[in-house]
Amino acid sequence: MAYRYANRNQLQLFPSSIEDYIPLDDPVRAYDAFVEALDLEKLGLNLDPHQAGNPQYHPKVMLKLVVYGYAYGIRSSRKLERANHHNLSFIWLTSGLTPDHKTIAEFRRKNRSQLADILKQCAKMCIQLNLIEGNTLFVDGSKFKANASIKKSWDKKKIQKVLNNIDQRIATILNQCETVDEAEKGCGSLVKMDQELQDQDVLKTKVQGILKELETKKQTSLNTTDPDCTRINSLAGTHAGYSVQSVVDEKHGLILSADVVSENNDLNQFSQQINQANALLEHKCQVACADSGYASTTELAKIDQQGIKVVVPSQRQASEKIPSPFAKDQFSYDKIHDCYICPEGHTLTFSHLNKNKKNGHKHYLISAKKICLACPHYGVCTSSQHGRKVIRLANEELREKFEAQYKEPESQAIYRKRKAKVELPFGHIKRNLGVNAFLLRGLPGVKAEASLFGTCFNLVRMITLLGVTTLVSLLKEIGGKYPTSLGGIG
């Protein structure tokens, strides 16, 4: 059997122009066209060709390098530098310019807020190209690890434990000092103990400073490496991280907006994320959909009051458990007489208002406890000697409205699309690009990275929907509205 061989010393003829390196339908041309179409002034990138000093790399060159790198999971500044020397696509994209890793890292660090707004301009382009309609929006969140160890997270319990250990160690050292013989002074025992004592005092001062900062910020925990991150509980365990929020349009599954929050759950995010997306659309969506993780009646009501249909299941609707025949929803509420009727036909009347709760929940009790004690279902429905009790939430009517709304056939059809639309971007970012953690620290940094992730996903979808040559042509029309000093669109 014959084998193929090659000689690396054989002379090769490369194209004389960098432009000829890349075919017209190569995806890299779409990324180049996208950056050329950006309005840098609106982004806030400083363009001053007359500034003193050594000439800098044009912001568009740096943006192309970063955006294209993120699109293929290359985020490290050193890896970007290496790719820019060895990968023809990168060489073409930067026109042969070779910024080093320090320059790349510095550009990304200094322009975090500008990078965080790139997704907004990308979404605006999608709206202009009629790829985003904004009629039905899907919201979802996913946990990402922070560039910090959970071991660097402190809460009051951990701080108090460490302080107690320090005090015990200091007391032990002082006791040892008293028992050291005078003859041992020359051996340095007391000198070593004195140094350790100083180290413990320094550590105690540092830990007390963390406690003071924790109390000042009124937080339950604080990470000393990345103070903006929070303790995240996930299937992978507990780690320091962030929650990335994404709002996706129904038409083509394109990301309309993305945000990053220091929250362990999604309960407080629904109205904020939908309102941000509507602001970008410049009109209100017709339907807003999310999973049960967003089922906060207060949050859903804020969107419902705007005339937007809310399709979000409650926690009990999302649960796969078989409902008990004596669960609360099996009791019918009589609004006129303000009472509940149990499955056996007995009445539970209003007892009192729970003043400990912020909104005041209402308690309903069986009219006579002997009714429950004599009931054949006693022990299943309730085992209380005082009989069955039902608590009605202050916003129970709204909750029932949203539950009924979710059950509608039209709502069910919308909800069935949710996974395919809003979970796909996170799947692409985490599985295809291998991104499970942020590189940058602090909210400004992670928001910049989240914006880049969303932008890169949208560009992949736009290439799939329109094709490279068509997309480049359309982006060139959009880019013609803004002045540019680069002629990078091929």
Short mmCIF file of C-alpha atoms in Angstrom, two decimals:
data_model
loop_
_atom_site.label_atom_id
_atom_site.label_comp_id
_atom_site.label_asym_id
_atom_site.label_seq_id
_atom_site.Cartn_x
_atom_site.Cartn_y
_atom_site.Cartn_z
CA MET A 1 0.00 0.00 0.00
CA ALA A 2 1.39 3.39 -1.01
CA TYR A 3 1.61 6.33 1.41
CA ARG A 4 1.49 10.04 0.82
CA TYR A 5 4.58 12.06 1.69
CA ALA A 6 5.39 15.76 1.57
CA ASN A 7 8.55 17.84 1.78
CA ARG A 8 8.34 20.83 4.09
CA ASN A 9 11.39 22.31 2.33
CA GLN A 10 9.48 22.47 -0.96
CA LEU A 11 8.96 26.07 -2.09
CA GLN A 12 5.31 27.21 -2.12
CA LEU A 13 3.68 30.12 -3.92
CA PHE A 14 1.26 31.99 -1.66
CA PRO A 15 -1.02 34.68 -3.10
CA SER A 16 0.75 38.01 -3.39
CA SER A 17 -2.16 39.82 -1.70
CA ILE A 18 -3.57 39.05 1.75
CA GLU A 19 -7.02 39.65 0.25
CA ASP A 20 -6.59 36.53 -1.89
CA TYR A 21 -6.01 34.31 1.16
CA ILE A 22 -9.72 34.05 1.95
CA PRO A 23 -12.59 32.90 -0.35
CA LEU A 24 -15.54 35.27 -0.82
CA ASP A 25 -17.88 32.93 1.06
CA ASP A 26 -15.62 32.38 4.08
CA PRO A 27 -17.44 33.21 7.39
CA VAL A 28 -14.57 35.47 8.49
CA ARG A 29 -15.77 38.03 5.94
CA ALA A 30 -19.09 38.29 7.79
CA TYR A 31 -17.31 39.08 11.06
CA ASP A 32 -15.20 41.67 9.26
CA ALA A 33 -18.32 43.25 7.73
CA PHE A 34 -20.11 43.30 11.07
CA VAL A 35 -17.36 45.24 12.84
CA GLU A 36 -17.11 47.64 9.88
CA ALA A 37 -20.86 48.28 10.24
CA LEU A 38 -20.61 49.23 13.93
CA ASP A 39 -21.10 52.86 14.94
CA LEU A 40 -17.94 53.37 16.99
CA GLU A 41 -18.98 56.82 18.17
CA LYS A 42 -22.19 55.43 19.62
CA LEU A 43 -20.17 52.66 21.25
CA GLY A 44 -17.99 55.31 22.86
CA LEU A 45 -14.69 54.20 21.34
CA ASN A 46 -12.24 57.07 21.10
CA LEU A 47 -11.17 57.86 17.52
CA ASP A 48 -8.42 60.47 17.36
CA PRO A 49 -6.02 60.11 14.40
CA HIS A 50 -4.05 63.15 15.57
CA GLN A 51 -3.23 61.96 19.08
CA ALA A 52 0.39 62.28 20.17
CA GLY A 53 2.70 59.34 20.74
CA ASN A 54 3.29 56.04 19.02
CA PRO A 55 0.45 55.18 16.56
CA GLN A 56 -2.12 52.84 18.11
CA TYR A 57 -3.98 49.99 16.48
CA HIS A 58 -7.34 51.12 15.14
CA PRO A 59 -10.22 50.06 17.47
CA LYS A 60 -11.86 48.20 14.59
CA VAL A 61 -8.77 46.03 14.14
CA MET A 62 -8.84 45.13 17.83
CA LEU A 63 -12.61 44.54 17.78
CA LYS A 64 -12.33 42.20 14.81
CA LEU A 65 -9.64 40.22 16.55
CA VAL A 66 -11.62 39.91 19.80
CA VAL A 67 -15.05 39.22 18.25
CA TYR A 68 -13.74 36.61 15.79
CA GLY A 69 -11.69 34.95 18.52
CA TYR A 70 -14.68 34.70 20.86
CA ALA A 71 -16.78 33.26 18.02
CA TYR A 72 -14.45 30.24 17.94
CA GLY A 73 -13.84 29.94 21.67
CA ILE A 74 -10.45 31.71 21.61
CA ARG A 75 -10.57 34.20 24.48
CA SER A 76 -7.12 34.23 26.06
CA SER A 77 -5.06 37.22 24.92
CA ARG A 78 -2.02 34.96 24.45
CA LYS A 79 -4.02 32.49 22.34
CA LEU A 80 -5.40 35.36 20.28
CA GLU A 81 -1.86 36.62 19.71
CA ARG A 82 -0.74 33.16 18.61
CA ALA A 83 -3.74 32.72 16.29
CA ASN A 84 -2.97 36.08 14.72
CA HIS A 85 0.48 34.80 13.74
CA HIS A 86 -0.48 31.32 12.50
CA ASN A 87 -4.12 31.42 11.31
CA LEU A 88 -4.76 32.82 7.82
CA SER A 89 -8.27 33.97 8.77
CA PHE A 90 -6.89 36.09 11.61
CA ILE A 91 -4.04 37.39 9.41
CA TRP A 92 -6.57 38.45 6.75
CA LEU A 93 -8.92 39.94 9.34
CA THR A 94 -6.25 42.21 10.83
CA SER A 95 -4.61 42.88 7.45
CA GLY A 96 -1.36 41.42 8.73
CA LEU A 97 -1.14 43.58 11.86
CA THR A 98 0.16 41.71 14.92
CA PRO A 99 -0.80 43.28 18.26
CA ASP A 100 0.78 41.41 21.18
CA HIS A 101 -1.12 39.83 24.06
CA LYS A 102 -0.58 42.82 26.35
CA THR A 103 -2.14 45.17 23.80
CA ILE A 104 -5.11 42.82 23.33
CA ALA A 105 -5.66 42.42 27.08
CA GLU A 106 -5.33 46.17 27.66
CA PHE A 107 -7.85 46.96 24.90
CA ARG A 108 -10.37 44.54 26.39
CA ARG A 109 -9.82 45.87 29.91
CA LYS A 110 -10.10 49.55 28.99
CA ASN A 111 -13.18 49.10 26.79
CA ARG A 112 -15.35 46.84 28.94
CA SER A 113 -18.37 49.17 28.87
CA GLN A 114 -18.04 49.62 25.10
CA LEU A 115 -17.85 45.87 24.53
CA ALA A 116 -20.95 45.43 26.70
CA ASP A 117 -22.93 47.53 24.17
CA ILE A 118 -21.90 45.60 21.05
CA LEU A 119 -24.81 43.17 21.40
CA LYS A 120 -27.25 46.10 21.39
CA GLN A 121 -25.95 47.28 18.02
CA CYS A 122 -25.99 43.70 16.74
CA ALA A 123 -29.65 43.34 17.79
CA LYS A 124 -30.48 46.67 16.13
CA MET A 125 -28.95 45.36 12.89
CA CYS A 126 -31.07 42.20 13.18
CA ILE A 127 -34.17 44.37 13.59
CA GLN A 128 -33.20 46.42 10.50
CA LEU A 129 -32.74 43.20 8.52
CA ASN A 130 -36.15 41.94 9.72
CA LEU A 131 -34.56 38.99 11.50
CA ILE A 132 -36.03 40.06 14.85
CA GLU A 133 -39.73 40.94 15.15
CA GLY A 134 -40.15 41.27 18.90
CA ASN A 135 -43.68 39.84 19.12
CA THR A 136 -42.89 36.90 21.43
CA LEU A 137 -39.87 37.00 23.73
CA PHE A 138 -38.36 34.14 25.72
CA VAL A 139 -36.27 34.72 28.86
CA ASP A 140 -33.83 32.28 30.41
CA GLY A 141 -30.80 32.30 32.69
CA SER A 142 -27.72 30.13 33.07
CA LYS A 143 -24.98 29.94 35.70
CA PHE A 144 -21.37 30.68 34.77
CA LYS A 145 -18.36 30.34 37.05
CA ALA A 146 -16.50 33.48 38.02
CA ASN A 147 -12.73 33.81 37.73
CA ALA A 148 -12.50 33.30 41.49
CA SER A 149 -12.39 30.43 43.97
CA ILE A 150 -15.32 29.67 46.26
CA LYS A 151 -12.70 29.36 49.02
CA LYS A 152 -12.28 33.13 48.79
CA SER A 153 -15.97 33.67 49.59
CA TRP A 154 -16.68 34.86 53.13
CA ASP A 155 -19.87 35.04 55.16
CA LYS A 156 -20.35 36.04 58.80
CA LYS A 157 -20.32 32.43 59.99
CA LYS A 158 -16.99 31.69 58.29
CA ILE A 159 -15.49 35.00 59.47
CA GLN A 160 -16.47 34.35 63.08
CA LYS A 161 -15.02 30.84 62.92
CA VAL A 162 -11.70 32.14 61.54
CA LEU A 163 -11.55 34.93 64.14
CA ASN A 164 -12.13 32.41 66.94
CA ASN A 165 -9.33 30.20 65.56
CA ILE A 166 -6.99 33.21 65.38
CA ASP A 167 -7.78 34.19 68.98
CA GLN A 168 -7.14 30.62 70.13
CA ARG A 169 -3.84 30.52 68.25
CA ILE A 170 -2.75 33.86 69.75
CA ALA A 171 -3.60 32.60 73.25
CA THR A 172 -1.61 29.40 72.60
CA ILE A 173 1.44 31.38 71.43
CA LEU A 174 1.32 33.65 74.50
CA ASN A 175 1.14 30.62 76.81
CA GLN A 176 4.12 29.05 75.04
CA CYS A 177 6.10 32.28 75.41
CA GLU A 178 5.64 32.18 79.17
CA THR A 179 7.00 28.64 79.41
CA VAL A 180 10.08 29.18 77.24
CA ASP A 181 13.30 28.84 79.21
CA GLU A 182 15.79 31.70 79.27
CA ALA A 183 18.39 29.39 77.77
CA GLU A 184 16.32 29.02 74.62
CA LYS A 185 16.44 32.71 73.78
CA GLY A 186 19.60 32.25 71.82
CA CYS A 187 18.01 29.45 69.79
CA GLY A 188 15.49 31.87 68.39
CA SER A 189 12.32 30.26 69.82
CA LEU A 190 10.96 33.55 71.17
CA VAL A 191 11.87 35.34 67.96
CA LYS A 192 9.88 32.81 65.90
CA MET A 193 6.92 33.05 68.28
CA ASP A 194 6.97 36.84 68.10
CA GLN A 195 6.93 36.68 64.30
CA GLU A 196 4.01 34.23 64.29
CA LEU A 197 2.17 36.47 66.74
CA GLN A 198 2.59 39.40 64.37
CA ASP A 199 1.37 37.26 61.45
CA GLN A 200 -1.76 36.30 63.39
CA ASP A 201 -2.45 39.96 64.24
CA VAL A 202 -2.11 40.91 60.56
CA LEU A 203 -4.48 38.09 59.55
CA LYS A 204 -6.99 39.13 62.21
CA THR A 205 -6.95 42.73 60.98
CA LYS A 206 -7.51 41.53 57.41
CA VAL A 207 -10.45 39.29 58.37
CA GLN A 208 -12.01 42.07 60.46
CA GLY A 209 -11.71 44.33 57.41
CA ILE A 210 -13.65 41.78 55.34
CA LEU A 211 -16.36 41.69 58.03
CA LYS A 212 -16.60 45.48 58.02
CA GLU A 213 -16.90 45.54 54.21
CA LEU A 214 -19.57 42.83 54.36
CA GLU A 215 -21.62 44.88 56.83
CA THR A 216 -21.11 48.11 54.89
CA LYS A 217 -22.34 46.57 51.63
CA LYS A 218 -25.16 44.73 53.48
CA GLN A 219 -24.31 41.48 51.70
CA THR A 220 -24.64 37.93 52.99
CA SER A 221 -21.29 36.92 51.46
CA LEU A 222 -18.24 38.52 49.85
CA ASN A 223 -15.57 37.09 47.57
CA THR A 224 -12.22 38.80 48.08
CA THR A 225 -10.98 37.91 44.56
CA ASP A 226 -14.08 39.11 42.70
CA PRO A 227 -16.32 41.12 45.07
CA ASP A 228 -19.14 41.32 42.49
CA CYS A 229 -19.69 37.56 42.15
CA THR A 230 -21.96 35.51 44.38
CA ARG A 231 -22.24 31.98 45.74
CA ILE A 232 -23.89 29.85 43.07
CA ASN A 233 -25.57 26.51 43.77
CA SER A 234 -25.85 24.30 40.69
CA LEU A 235 -25.84 20.65 39.64
CA ALA A 236 -22.05 20.91 39.41
CA GLY A 237 -21.87 21.94 43.06
CA THR A 238 -21.28 25.23 44.81
CA HIS A 239 -18.98 27.78 43.22
CA ALA A 240 -18.40 31.51 42.88
CA GLY A 241 -20.21 32.76 39.81
CA TYR A 242 -22.78 34.86 38.02
CA SER A 243 -26.19 34.36 36.45
CA VAL A 244 -26.33 35.27 32.75
CA GLN A 245 -29.76 36.39 31.55
CA SER A 246 -30.78 36.17 27.91
CA VAL A 247 -33.87 37.41 26.03
CA VAL A 248 -34.45 35.65 22.70
CA ASP A 249 -36.86 36.53 19.89
CA GLU A 250 -39.24 33.84 18.63
CA LYS A 251 -38.78 34.36 14.86
CA HIS A 252 -35.24 33.04 14.39
CA GLY A 253 -34.05 32.48 17.96
CA LEU A 254 -31.73 35.51 17.88
CA ILE A 255 -30.62 37.12 21.14
CA LEU A 256 -32.22 40.51 21.66
CA SER A 257 -30.50 41.38 24.94
CA ALA A 258 -28.23 39.81 27.54
CA ASP A 259 -27.40 40.76 31.09
CA VAL A 260 -25.34 39.45 34.00
CA VAL A 261 -26.53 39.59 37.62
CA SER A 262 -25.09 38.52 40.96
CA GLU A 263 -28.10 36.38 41.89
CA ASN A 264 -28.39 32.70 42.73
CA ASN A 265 -31.86 32.40 41.14
CA ASP A 266 -34.07 34.06 38.53
CA LEU A 267 -37.03 35.10 40.70
CA ASN A 268 -36.29 38.84 40.55
CA GLN A 269 -35.30 39.06 36.88
CA PHE A 270 -38.42 38.72 34.71
CA SER A 271 -39.65 42.32 34.52
CA GLN A 272 -36.15 43.81 34.32
CA GLN A 273 -35.08 41.62 31.39
CA ILE A 274 -38.32 42.08 29.42
CA ASN A 275 -38.27 45.85 29.95
CA GLN A 276 -34.65 46.05 28.74
CA ALA A 277 -35.57 44.10 25.61
CA ASN A 278 -38.64 46.26 24.95
CA ALA A 279 -36.53 49.40 25.28
CA LEU A 280 -34.24 48.07 22.56
CA LEU A 281 -37.22 47.15 20.36
CA GLU A 282 -38.76 50.59 20.97
CA HIS A 283 -42.13 48.87 21.34
CA LYS A 284 -43.73 46.38 23.71
CA CYS A 285 -43.73 42.70 22.89
CA GLN A 286 -47.06 40.86 22.79
CA VAL A 287 -46.03 37.75 24.76
CA ALA A 288 -43.31 37.17 27.36
CA CYS A 289 -42.45 33.55 28.20
CA ALA A 290 -40.12 31.92 30.75
CA ASP A 291 -39.81 28.77 32.86
CA SER A 292 -40.99 28.33 36.45
CA GLY A 293 -37.72 29.73 37.80
CA TYR A 294 -39.16 33.17 37.04
CA ALA A 295 -42.51 32.46 38.72
CA SER A 296 -42.61 35.42 41.09
CA THR A 297 -46.17 36.77 41.03
CA THR A 298 -44.93 40.28 41.85
CA GLU A 299 -42.49 40.23 38.91
CA LEU A 300 -45.02 38.75 36.48
CA ALA A 301 -47.59 41.37 37.50
CA LYS A 302 -45.23 44.20 36.46
CA ILE A 303 -45.26 42.89 32.89
CA ASP A 304 -48.95 41.94 32.92
CA GLN A 305 -49.85 45.52 33.87
CA GLN A 306 -48.28 46.70 30.61
CA GLY A 307 -50.77 44.67 28.59
CA ILE A 308 -48.24 41.95 27.74
CA LYS A 309 -49.40 38.33 27.93
CA VAL A 310 -47.34 36.37 30.45
CA VAL A 311 -46.71 32.66 29.85
CA VAL A 312 -44.88 31.35 32.91
CA PRO A 313 -45.86 28.19 34.84
CA SER A 314 -45.98 28.29 38.62
CA GLN A 315 -43.71 26.04 40.65
CA ARG A 316 -46.54 23.59 41.31
CA GLN A 317 -47.47 23.49 37.60
CA ALA A 318 -43.88 22.74 36.65
CA SER A 319 -43.55 20.01 39.27
CA GLU A 320 -43.87 16.46 37.97
CA LYS A 321 -45.24 15.23 41.29
CA ILE A 322 -48.76 13.84 41.30
CA PRO A 323 -50.89 16.42 43.17
CA SER A 324 -52.46 15.32 46.42
CA PRO A 325 -56.28 14.99 46.32
CA PHE A 326 -56.29 17.33 49.31
CA ALA A 327 -53.80 19.91 48.05
CA LYS A 328 -54.77 23.56 48.33
CA ASP A 329 -55.80 23.80 44.67
CA GLN A 330 -58.40 21.06 45.33
CA PHE A 331 -60.17 23.45 47.70
CA SER A 332 -62.55 25.86 45.92
CA TYR A 333 -62.62 29.50 46.98
CA ASP A 334 -65.95 31.31 47.44
CA LYS A 335 -65.15 34.96 46.75
CA ILE A 336 -68.58 36.24 47.82
CA HIS A 337 -68.51 34.65 51.27
CA ASP A 338 -64.70 34.75 51.58
CA CYS A 339 -64.31 31.09 52.47
CA TYR A 340 -62.90 27.81 51.13
CA ILE A 341 -64.87 24.61 50.46
CA CYS A 342 -62.94 21.37 51.01
CA PRO A 343 -63.31 18.30 48.71
CA GLU A 344 -65.77 16.83 51.23
CA GLY A 345 -67.97 19.94 51.06
CA HIS A 346 -67.07 21.45 54.45
CA THR A 347 -66.40 25.17 54.94
CA LEU A 348 -63.13 26.80 56.03
CA THR A 349 -63.81 30.34 57.22
CA PHE A 350 -61.45 33.31 57.55
CA SER A 351 -59.52 33.17 60.81
CA HIS A 352 -56.87 35.88 60.86
CA LEU A 353 -54.33 37.88 58.89
CA ASN A 354 -50.67 36.93 59.10
CA LYS A 355 -49.06 40.25 60.00
CA ASN A 356 -45.56 38.79 59.95
CA LYS A 357 -45.67 38.60 56.17
CA LYS A 358 -45.02 41.73 54.13
CA ASN A 359 -48.34 41.63 52.27
CA GLY A 360 -50.44 39.93 54.96
CA HIS A 361 -51.53 36.39 54.03
CA LYS A 362 -55.04 35.26 55.10
CA HIS A 363 -55.56 32.12 57.16
CA TYR A 364 -58.71 29.97 56.83
CA LEU A 365 -59.67 27.27 59.35
CA ILE A 366 -62.30 24.55 59.43
CA SER A 367 -65.44 25.88 61.12
CA ALA A 368 -65.28 23.15 63.80
CA LYS A 369 -62.26 20.94 64.47
CA LYS A 370 -64.52 17.96 65.25
CA ILE A 371 -65.48 17.89 61.57
CA CYS A 372 -61.89 17.08 60.58
CA LEU A 373 -61.41 14.65 63.46
CA ALA A 374 -64.49 12.70 62.34
CA CYS A 375 -63.61 12.86 58.62
CA PRO A 376 -62.52 9.54 57.01
CA HIS A 377 -59.62 11.41 55.37
CA TYR A 378 -58.21 12.66 58.66
CA GLY A 379 -54.50 11.84 58.72
CA VAL A 380 -54.24 12.24 54.95
CA CYS A 381 -55.73 15.70 54.50
CA THR A 382 -54.35 16.91 57.85
CA SER A 383 -53.09 15.42 61.10
CA SER A 384 -53.54 18.61 63.14
CA GLN A 385 -55.74 18.41 66.24
CA HIS A 386 -57.13 21.83 65.28
CA GLY A 387 -58.29 20.69 61.86
CA ARG A 388 -57.35 21.71 58.33
CA LYS A 389 -55.90 25.17 57.60
CA VAL A 390 -55.51 26.92 54.24
CA ILE A 391 -53.41 30.05 53.64
CA ARG A 392 -54.49 32.46 50.91
CA LEU A 393 -51.73 34.70 49.57
CA ALA A 394 -52.31 38.43 49.22
CA ASN A 395 -51.83 38.14 45.44
CA GLU A 396 -53.61 34.78 45.09
CA GLU A 397 -55.99 36.05 42.39
CA LEU A 398 -53.08 37.15 40.21
CA ARG A 399 -51.35 33.83 40.75
CA GLU A 400 -54.49 31.94 39.73
CA LYS A 401 -54.82 34.19 36.68
CA PHE A 402 -51.27 33.40 35.52
CA GLU A 403 -51.80 29.67 36.14
CA ALA A 404 -55.01 29.71 34.09
CA GLN A 405 -53.27 31.73 31.38
CA TYR A 406 -50.49 29.16 31.17
CA LYS A 407 -53.02 26.33 30.67
CA GLU A 408 -54.54 27.94 27.57
CA PRO A 409 -53.85 25.95 24.33
CA GLU A 410 -52.25 29.01 22.70
CA SER A 411 -49.93 29.46 25.69
CA GLN A 412 -48.98 25.78 25.65
CA ALA A 413 -48.03 26.06 21.97
CA ILE A 414 -45.79 29.04 22.80
CA TYR A 415 -44.22 27.35 25.82
CA ARG A 416 -43.31 24.26 23.76
CA LYS A 417 -41.04 26.49 21.65
CA ARG A 418 -39.22 27.84 24.70
CA LYS A 419 -36.48 25.22 24.99
CA ALA A 420 -35.59 25.24 21.31
CA LYS A 421 -35.41 29.04 21.22
CA VAL A 422 -33.91 30.32 24.45
CA GLU A 423 -31.79 27.39 25.62
CA LEU A 424 -30.01 26.96 22.28
CA PRO A 425 -27.69 29.99 22.75
CA PHE A 426 -26.47 28.72 26.13
CA GLY A 427 -25.94 25.26 24.63
CA HIS A 428 -23.85 26.75 21.82
CA ILE A 429 -21.78 28.89 24.19
CA LYS A 430 -21.15 26.17 26.77
CA ARG A 431 -20.84 23.09 24.58
CA ASN A 432 -19.63 24.26 21.17
CA LEU A 433 -17.37 27.05 22.43
CA GLY A 434 -16.45 25.30 25.69
CA VAL A 435 -17.22 28.36 27.82
CA ASN A 436 -18.16 27.54 31.41
CA ALA A 437 -16.41 30.38 33.20
CA PHE A 438 -15.62 34.05 32.70
CA LEU A 439 -12.07 35.28 32.18
CA LEU A 440 -12.67 38.84 33.35
CA ARG A 441 -13.57 39.88 36.88
CA GLY A 442 -16.19 42.31 38.15
CA LEU A 443 -19.64 43.05 36.69
CA PRO A 444 -18.33 45.40 33.94
CA GLY A 445 -15.94 42.69 32.74
CA VAL A 446 -18.39 39.78 32.77
CA LYS A 447 -21.08 41.92 31.10
CA ALA A 448 -18.61 42.66 28.31
CA GLU A 449 -17.93 38.95 27.84
CA ALA A 450 -21.65 38.08 27.92
CA SER A 451 -22.26 40.71 25.23
CA LEU A 452 -19.52 39.17 23.07
CA PHE A 453 -20.99 35.66 23.55
CA GLY A 454 -24.43 36.90 22.48
CA THR A 455 -23.04 38.80 19.50
CA CYS A 456 -21.07 35.79 18.27
CA PHE A 457 -24.11 33.52 18.56
CA ASN A 458 -26.22 35.99 16.57
CA LEU A 459 -23.57 36.21 13.84
CA VAL A 460 -23.48 32.42 13.53
CA ARG A 461 -27.28 32.39 13.15
CA MET A 462 -27.23 35.29 10.66
CA ILE A 463 -24.68 33.45 8.50
CA THR A 464 -26.87 30.32 8.60
CA LEU A 465 -30.02 32.27 7.70
CA LEU A 466 -28.64 34.58 5.00
CA GLY A 467 -25.34 33.13 3.84
CA VAL A 468 -22.00 34.91 3.96
CA THR A 469 -22.14 36.89 0.71
CA THR A 470 -25.70 38.16 1.27
CA LEU A 471 -24.98 39.08 4.89
CA VAL A 472 -21.78 40.92 3.93
CA SER A 473 -23.68 42.91 1.31
CA LEU A 474 -26.43 43.87 3.77
CA LEU A 475 -23.97 44.82 6.49
CA LYS A 476 -22.06 46.93 3.99
CA GLU A 477 -25.23 48.94 3.37
CA ILE A 478 -25.69 49.45 7.12
CA GLY A 479 -22.01 50.31 7.59
CA GLY A 480 -22.16 52.94 4.85
CA LYS A 481 -24.04 55.20 7.26
CA TYR A 482 -21.03 55.55 9.55
CA PRO A 483 -17.62 57.04 8.66
CA THR A 484 -14.71 54.60 8.77
CA SER A 485 -11.01 54.72 8.05
CA LEU A 486 -10.78 51.04 7.17
CA GLY A 487 -11.72 49.35 3.95
CA GLY A 488 -12.00 45.87 5.34
CA ILE A 489 -15.26 44.70 3.78
CA GLY A 490 -14.60 42.25 1.00
#
